[in-house]
Short mmCIF file of C-alpha atoms and ligand atoms in Angstrom, two decimals:
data_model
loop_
_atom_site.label_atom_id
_atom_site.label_comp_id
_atom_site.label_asym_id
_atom_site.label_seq_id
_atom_site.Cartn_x
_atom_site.Cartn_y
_atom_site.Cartn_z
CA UNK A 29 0.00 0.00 0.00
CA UNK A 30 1.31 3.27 -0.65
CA UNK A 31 0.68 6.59 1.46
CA UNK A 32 0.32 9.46 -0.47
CA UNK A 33 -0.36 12.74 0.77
CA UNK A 34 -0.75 15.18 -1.98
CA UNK A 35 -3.11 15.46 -5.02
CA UNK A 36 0.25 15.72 -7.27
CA UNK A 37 1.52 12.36 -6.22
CA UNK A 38 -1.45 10.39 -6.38
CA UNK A 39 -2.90 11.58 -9.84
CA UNK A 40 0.84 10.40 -11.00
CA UNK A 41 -0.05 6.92 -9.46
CA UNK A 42 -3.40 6.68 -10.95
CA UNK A 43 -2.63 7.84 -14.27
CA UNK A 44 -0.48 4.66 -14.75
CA UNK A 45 -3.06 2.63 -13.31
CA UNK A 46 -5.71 4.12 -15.58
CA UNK A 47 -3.57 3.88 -18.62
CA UNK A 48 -3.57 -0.34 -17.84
CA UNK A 49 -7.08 -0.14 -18.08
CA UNK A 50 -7.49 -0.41 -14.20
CA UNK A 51 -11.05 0.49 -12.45
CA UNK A 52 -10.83 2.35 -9.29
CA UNK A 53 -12.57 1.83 -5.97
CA UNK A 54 -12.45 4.86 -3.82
CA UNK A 55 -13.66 4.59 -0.07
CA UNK A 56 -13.78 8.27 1.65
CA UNK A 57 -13.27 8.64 5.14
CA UNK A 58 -12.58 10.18 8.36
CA UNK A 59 -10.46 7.90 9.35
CA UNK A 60 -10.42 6.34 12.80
CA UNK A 61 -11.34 3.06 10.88
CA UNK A 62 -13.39 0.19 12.21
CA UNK A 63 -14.76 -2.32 10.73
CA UNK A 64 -17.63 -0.46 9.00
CA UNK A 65 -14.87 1.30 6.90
CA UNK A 66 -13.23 -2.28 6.12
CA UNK A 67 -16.37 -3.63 4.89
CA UNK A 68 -16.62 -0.79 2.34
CA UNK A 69 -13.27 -1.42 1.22
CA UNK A 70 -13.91 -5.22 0.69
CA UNK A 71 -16.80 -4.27 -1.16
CA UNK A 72 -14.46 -2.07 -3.53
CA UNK A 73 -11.72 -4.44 -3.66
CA UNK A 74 -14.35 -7.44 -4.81
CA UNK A 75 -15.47 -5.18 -7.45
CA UNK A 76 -12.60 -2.91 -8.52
CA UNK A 77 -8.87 -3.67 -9.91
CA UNK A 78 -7.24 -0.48 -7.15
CA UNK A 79 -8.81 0.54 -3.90
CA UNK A 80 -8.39 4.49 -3.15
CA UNK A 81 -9.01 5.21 0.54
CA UNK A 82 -9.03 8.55 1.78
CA UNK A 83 -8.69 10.20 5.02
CA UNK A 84 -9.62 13.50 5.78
CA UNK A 85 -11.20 15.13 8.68
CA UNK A 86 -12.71 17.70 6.38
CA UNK A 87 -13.24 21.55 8.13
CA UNK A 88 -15.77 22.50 5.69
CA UNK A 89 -18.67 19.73 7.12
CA UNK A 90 -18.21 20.86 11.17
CA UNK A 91 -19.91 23.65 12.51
CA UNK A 92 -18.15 26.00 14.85
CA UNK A 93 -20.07 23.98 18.10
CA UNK A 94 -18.85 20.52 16.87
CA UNK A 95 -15.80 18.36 16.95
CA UNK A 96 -13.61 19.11 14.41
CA UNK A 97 -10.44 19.47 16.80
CA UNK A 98 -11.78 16.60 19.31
CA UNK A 99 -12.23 14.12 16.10
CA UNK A 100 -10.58 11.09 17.06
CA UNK A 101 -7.15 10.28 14.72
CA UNK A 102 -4.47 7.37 14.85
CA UNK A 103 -3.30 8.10 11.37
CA UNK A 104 -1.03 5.00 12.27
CA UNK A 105 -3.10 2.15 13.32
CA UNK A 106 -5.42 3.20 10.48
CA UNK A 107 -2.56 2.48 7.93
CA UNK A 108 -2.43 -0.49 9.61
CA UNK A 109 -6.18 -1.58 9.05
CA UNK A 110 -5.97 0.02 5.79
CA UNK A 111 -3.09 -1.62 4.15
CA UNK A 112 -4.41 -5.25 6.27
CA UNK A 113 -7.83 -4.46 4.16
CA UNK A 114 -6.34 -4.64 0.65
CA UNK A 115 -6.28 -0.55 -0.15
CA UNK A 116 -3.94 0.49 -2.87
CA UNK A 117 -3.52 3.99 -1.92
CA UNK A 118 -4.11 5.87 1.13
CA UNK A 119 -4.71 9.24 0.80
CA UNK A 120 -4.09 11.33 3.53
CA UNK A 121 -3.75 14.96 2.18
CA UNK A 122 -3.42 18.12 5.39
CA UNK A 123 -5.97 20.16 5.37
CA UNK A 124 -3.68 23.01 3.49
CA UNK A 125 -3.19 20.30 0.54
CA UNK A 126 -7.56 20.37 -0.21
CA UNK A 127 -7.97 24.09 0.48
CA UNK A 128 -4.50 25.62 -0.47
CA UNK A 129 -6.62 29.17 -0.22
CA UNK A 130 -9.53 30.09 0.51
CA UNK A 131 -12.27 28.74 -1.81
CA UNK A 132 -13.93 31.03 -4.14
CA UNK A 133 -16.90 28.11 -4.88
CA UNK A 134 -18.35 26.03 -2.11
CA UNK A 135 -21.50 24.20 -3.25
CA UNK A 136 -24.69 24.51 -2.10
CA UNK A 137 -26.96 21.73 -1.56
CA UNK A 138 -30.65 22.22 -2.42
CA UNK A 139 -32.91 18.96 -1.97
CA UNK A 140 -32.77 16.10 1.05
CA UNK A 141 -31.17 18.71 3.64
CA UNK A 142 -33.80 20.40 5.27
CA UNK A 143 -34.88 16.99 7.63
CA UNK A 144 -32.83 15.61 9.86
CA UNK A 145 -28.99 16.09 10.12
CA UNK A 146 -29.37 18.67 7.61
CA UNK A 147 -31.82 20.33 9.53
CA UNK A 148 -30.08 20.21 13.17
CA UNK A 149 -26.13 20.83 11.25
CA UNK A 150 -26.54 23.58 8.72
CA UNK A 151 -23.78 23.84 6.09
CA UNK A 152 -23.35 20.15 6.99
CA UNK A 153 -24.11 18.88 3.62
CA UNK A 154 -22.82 21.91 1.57
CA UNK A 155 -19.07 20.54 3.16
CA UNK A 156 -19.61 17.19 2.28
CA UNK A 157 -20.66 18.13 -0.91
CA UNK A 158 -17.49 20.17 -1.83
CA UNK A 159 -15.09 17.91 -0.09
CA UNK A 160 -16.60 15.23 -1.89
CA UNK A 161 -16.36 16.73 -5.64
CA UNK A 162 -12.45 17.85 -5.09
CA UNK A 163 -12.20 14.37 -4.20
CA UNK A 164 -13.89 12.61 -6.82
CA UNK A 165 -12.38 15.16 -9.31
CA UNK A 166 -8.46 14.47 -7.73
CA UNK A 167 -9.22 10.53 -8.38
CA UNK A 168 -11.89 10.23 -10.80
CA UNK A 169 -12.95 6.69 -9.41
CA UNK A 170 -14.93 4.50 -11.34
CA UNK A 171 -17.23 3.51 -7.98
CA UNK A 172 -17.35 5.35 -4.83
CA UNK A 173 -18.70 3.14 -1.30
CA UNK A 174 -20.58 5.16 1.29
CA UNK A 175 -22.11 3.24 4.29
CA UNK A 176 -26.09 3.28 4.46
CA UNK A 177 -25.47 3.98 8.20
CA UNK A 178 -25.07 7.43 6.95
CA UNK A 179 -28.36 7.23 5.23
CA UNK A 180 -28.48 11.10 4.35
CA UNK A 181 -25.10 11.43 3.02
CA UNK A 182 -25.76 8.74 0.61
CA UNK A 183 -29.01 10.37 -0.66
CA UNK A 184 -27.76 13.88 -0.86
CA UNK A 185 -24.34 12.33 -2.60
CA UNK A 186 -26.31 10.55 -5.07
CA UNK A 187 -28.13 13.62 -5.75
CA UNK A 188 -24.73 15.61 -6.41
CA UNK A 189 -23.73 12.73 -8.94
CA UNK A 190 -26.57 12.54 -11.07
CA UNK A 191 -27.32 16.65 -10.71
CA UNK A 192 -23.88 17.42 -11.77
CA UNK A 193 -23.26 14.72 -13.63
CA UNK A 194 -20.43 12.93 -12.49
CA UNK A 195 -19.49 9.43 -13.61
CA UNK A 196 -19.17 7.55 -10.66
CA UNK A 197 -21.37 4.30 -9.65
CA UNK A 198 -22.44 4.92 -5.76
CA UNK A 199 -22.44 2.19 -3.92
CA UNK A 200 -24.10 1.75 -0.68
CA UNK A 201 -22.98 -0.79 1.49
CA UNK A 202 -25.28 -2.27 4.73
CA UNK A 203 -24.67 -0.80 8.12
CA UNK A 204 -22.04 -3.17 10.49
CA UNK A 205 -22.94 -3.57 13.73
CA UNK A 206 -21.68 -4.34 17.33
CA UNK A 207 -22.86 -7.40 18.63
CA UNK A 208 -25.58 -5.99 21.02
CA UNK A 209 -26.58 -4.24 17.49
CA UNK A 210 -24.97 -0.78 18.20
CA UNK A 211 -23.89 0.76 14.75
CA UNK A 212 -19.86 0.57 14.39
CA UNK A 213 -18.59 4.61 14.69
CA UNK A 214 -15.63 6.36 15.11
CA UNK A 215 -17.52 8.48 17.55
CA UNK A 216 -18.51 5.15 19.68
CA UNK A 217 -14.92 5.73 22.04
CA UNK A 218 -16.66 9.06 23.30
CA UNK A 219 -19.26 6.91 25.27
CA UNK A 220 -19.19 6.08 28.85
CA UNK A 221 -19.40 2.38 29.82
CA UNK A 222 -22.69 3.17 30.85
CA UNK A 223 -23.67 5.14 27.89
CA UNK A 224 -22.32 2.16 25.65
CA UNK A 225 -24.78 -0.35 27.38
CA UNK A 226 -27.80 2.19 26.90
CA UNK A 227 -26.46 3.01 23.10
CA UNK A 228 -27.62 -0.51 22.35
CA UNK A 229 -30.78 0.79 22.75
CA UNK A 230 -30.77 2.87 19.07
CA UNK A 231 -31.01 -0.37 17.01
CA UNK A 232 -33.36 -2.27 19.36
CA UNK A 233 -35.69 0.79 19.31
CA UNK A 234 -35.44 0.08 15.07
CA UNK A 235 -36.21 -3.49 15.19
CA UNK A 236 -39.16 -2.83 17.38
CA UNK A 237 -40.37 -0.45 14.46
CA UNK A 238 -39.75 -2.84 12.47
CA UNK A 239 -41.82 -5.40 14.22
CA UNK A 240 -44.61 -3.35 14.26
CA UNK A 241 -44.45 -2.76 10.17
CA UNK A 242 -44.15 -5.74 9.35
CA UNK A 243 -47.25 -6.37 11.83
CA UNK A 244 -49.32 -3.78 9.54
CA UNK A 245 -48.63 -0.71 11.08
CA UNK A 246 -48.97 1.99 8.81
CA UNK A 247 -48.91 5.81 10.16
CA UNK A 248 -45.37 7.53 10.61
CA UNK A 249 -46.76 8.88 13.88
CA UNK A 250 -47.48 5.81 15.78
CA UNK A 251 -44.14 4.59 14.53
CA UNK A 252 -42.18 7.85 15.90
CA UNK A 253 -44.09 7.55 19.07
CA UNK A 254 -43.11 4.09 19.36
CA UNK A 255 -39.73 4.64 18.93
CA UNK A 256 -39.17 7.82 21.09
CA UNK A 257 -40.73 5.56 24.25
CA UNK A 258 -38.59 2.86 24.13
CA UNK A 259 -35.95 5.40 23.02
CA UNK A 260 -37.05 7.18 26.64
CA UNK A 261 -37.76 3.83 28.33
CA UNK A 262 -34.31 2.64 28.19
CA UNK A 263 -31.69 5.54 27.85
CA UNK A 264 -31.32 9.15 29.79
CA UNK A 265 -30.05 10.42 26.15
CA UNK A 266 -31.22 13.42 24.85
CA UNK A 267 -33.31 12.36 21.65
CA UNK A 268 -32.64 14.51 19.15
CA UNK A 269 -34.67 13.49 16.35
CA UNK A 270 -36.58 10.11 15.14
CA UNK A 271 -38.11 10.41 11.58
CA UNK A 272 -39.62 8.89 8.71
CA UNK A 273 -39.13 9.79 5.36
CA UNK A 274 -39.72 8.02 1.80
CA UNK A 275 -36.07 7.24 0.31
CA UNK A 276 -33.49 8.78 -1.25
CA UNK A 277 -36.14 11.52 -1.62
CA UNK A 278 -36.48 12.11 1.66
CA UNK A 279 -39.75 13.49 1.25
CA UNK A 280 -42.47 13.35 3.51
CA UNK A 281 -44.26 9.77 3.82
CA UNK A 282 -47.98 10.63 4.62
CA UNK A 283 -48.36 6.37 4.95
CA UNK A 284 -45.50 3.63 5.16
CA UNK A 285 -45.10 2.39 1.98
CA UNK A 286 -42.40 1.82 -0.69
CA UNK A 287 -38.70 2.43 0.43
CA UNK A 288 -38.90 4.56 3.64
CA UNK A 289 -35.80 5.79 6.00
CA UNK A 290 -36.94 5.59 9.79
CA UNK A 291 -33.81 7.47 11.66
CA UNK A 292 -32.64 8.79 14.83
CA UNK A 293 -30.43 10.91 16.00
CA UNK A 294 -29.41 10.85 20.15
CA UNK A 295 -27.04 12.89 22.22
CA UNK A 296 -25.19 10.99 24.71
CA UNK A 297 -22.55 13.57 27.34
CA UNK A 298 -19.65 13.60 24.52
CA UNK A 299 -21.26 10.98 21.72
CA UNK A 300 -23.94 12.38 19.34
CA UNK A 301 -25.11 8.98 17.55
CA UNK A 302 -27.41 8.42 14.64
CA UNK A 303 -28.81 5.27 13.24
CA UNK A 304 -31.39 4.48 10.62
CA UNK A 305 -33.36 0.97 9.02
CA UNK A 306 -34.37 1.25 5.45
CA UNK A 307 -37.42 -0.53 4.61
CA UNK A 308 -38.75 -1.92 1.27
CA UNK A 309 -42.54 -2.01 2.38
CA UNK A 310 -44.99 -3.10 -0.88
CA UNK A 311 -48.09 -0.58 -1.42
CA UNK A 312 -50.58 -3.65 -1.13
CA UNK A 313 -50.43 -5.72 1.80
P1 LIG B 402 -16.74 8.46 8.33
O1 LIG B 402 -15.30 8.13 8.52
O2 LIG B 402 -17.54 8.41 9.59
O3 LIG B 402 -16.95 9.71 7.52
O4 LIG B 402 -17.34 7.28 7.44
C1 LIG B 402 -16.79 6.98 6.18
C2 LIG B 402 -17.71 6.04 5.46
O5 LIG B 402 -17.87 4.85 6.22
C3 LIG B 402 -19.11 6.63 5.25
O6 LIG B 402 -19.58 6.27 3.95
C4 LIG B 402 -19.92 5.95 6.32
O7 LIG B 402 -21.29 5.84 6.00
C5 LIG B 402 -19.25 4.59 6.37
N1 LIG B 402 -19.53 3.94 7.65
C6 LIG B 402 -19.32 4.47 8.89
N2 LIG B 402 -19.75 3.62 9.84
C7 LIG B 402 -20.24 2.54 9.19
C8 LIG B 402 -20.85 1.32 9.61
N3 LIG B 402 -21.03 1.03 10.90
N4 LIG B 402 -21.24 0.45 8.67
C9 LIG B 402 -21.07 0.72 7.34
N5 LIG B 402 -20.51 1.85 6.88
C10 LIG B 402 -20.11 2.74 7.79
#
């Protein structure tokens, strides 16, 4: 695996690649890697002839009250993980290497931002948005793997990639879970012992939705309702949001039908967590 930590370098690598007729994987991340991050990258490496992982705590996507400085980093174990995965190259530009001055374009995002993360982190999306198009411009990937854990990232990516026309197959990969069902995050080390027993709580509080779909429940409110008391039943979180949408649109769902999103977000003392079931429900029962 080779570390590379300017765009110069690895457009130099890739070229040569691309001029063998290689296809490119490229997994972006934060870093911090567990093994949601190393599924994505199997997923590129089983369909791709390179793997491109990147790591970049990106400025641009924090808001002045969040965690940009706290964000956990172990640039060395991750090249560890990385390299153990089957990545090619790791990209790990500074944050003076992706925004050498400052930018004269940041883009703007229009649709599937004004529900939930969008709605509680403003200028969220817009970051991720721009980070995301240097990105995919620096490497021009033939496939790019984003987790469904992140459920609104994927929707508002795949709505920069067919709105501005970049060719890049998304891929979205299925959320990897602790045992007791707690979604695998970086952010997971910020929780108490305590707070990691109660965090288990998230996914149960999905399944039980679940249950009740599949049972023939029908009305986003009941569903909400049902998920903010056991969400209240078994944690001292704060609950930030729990929603239902139809998806990618993430429009409003006046009944549970088709694909719909059901997500939370909860705020533990140093943790803010968010998880999220997508659910194929037919219109006829
Ligand atoms: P991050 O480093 O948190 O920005 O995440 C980088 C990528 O890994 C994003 O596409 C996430 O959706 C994905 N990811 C993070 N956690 C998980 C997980 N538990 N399962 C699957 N994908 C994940």
């Amino acid at each position: 695996m080779q570390v590379v930590t300017t765009k110069a370098e690895l457009q130099q690598f890739l070229k040569i690649e691309k001029k063998q007729q290689k296809t490119i994987g490229f997994v972006p991340t934060m870093g911090f890697l567990h093994e949601g991050h190393l599924t994505l990258v199997k997923h590129a490496c089983q369909e791709n002839d390179i793997v491109v992982m990147s790591i970049f705590v990106n400025p641009l996507q924090f808001g002045p009250e969040e965690d940009f400085d706290a964000y956990p980093r172990n640039q060395e174990r991750d090249e560890q993980l990385a390299d153990e995965a089957g990545v090619d190259y790791l990209f790990v530009p500074s944050v003076e290497e992706i925004y050498p001055h400052p930018l004269s374009i940041k883009l703007s995002v229009e649709k599937r931002v004004n529900v939930l993360c969008g709605n509680k982190r403003p200028g969220h999306f817009d970051g991720v948005a721009t980070v995301l198009t240097k990105l995919f411009h620096i490497i021009m990937p033939d496939r790019a793997y984003f987790g469904r854990k992140d459920a609104q990232q994927l929707a508002v990516v795949d709505g920069l990639v067919q709105d501005l026309d970049i060719p890049i197959k998304l891929v979205g990969v299925e959320t990897v879970r602790e045992a007791d069902g707690l979604a695998k995050s970086s952010r997971n080390v910020y929780l108490t012992d305590a707070e990691r027993k109660e965090a288990a709580v998230l996914y149960k509080s999905l399944k039980r939705a679940e249950k009740a779909i599949l049972e023939g429940e029908r009305q986003p409110e009941q569903i909400i309702q049902l998920v903010r008391n056991c969400l209240h039943k078994h944690t001292n979180a704060q609950v930030e949001y729990v929603e239902i949408y139809q998806y990618p649109t993430l429009e409003e769902a006046a009944s549970i039908y088709r694909t719909i999103l059901i997500a939370i977000a909860v705020r533990f003392k140093k943790a803010r967590l968010i998880d999220n079931l997508i659910l194929d429900i037919p219109l006829a029962d």
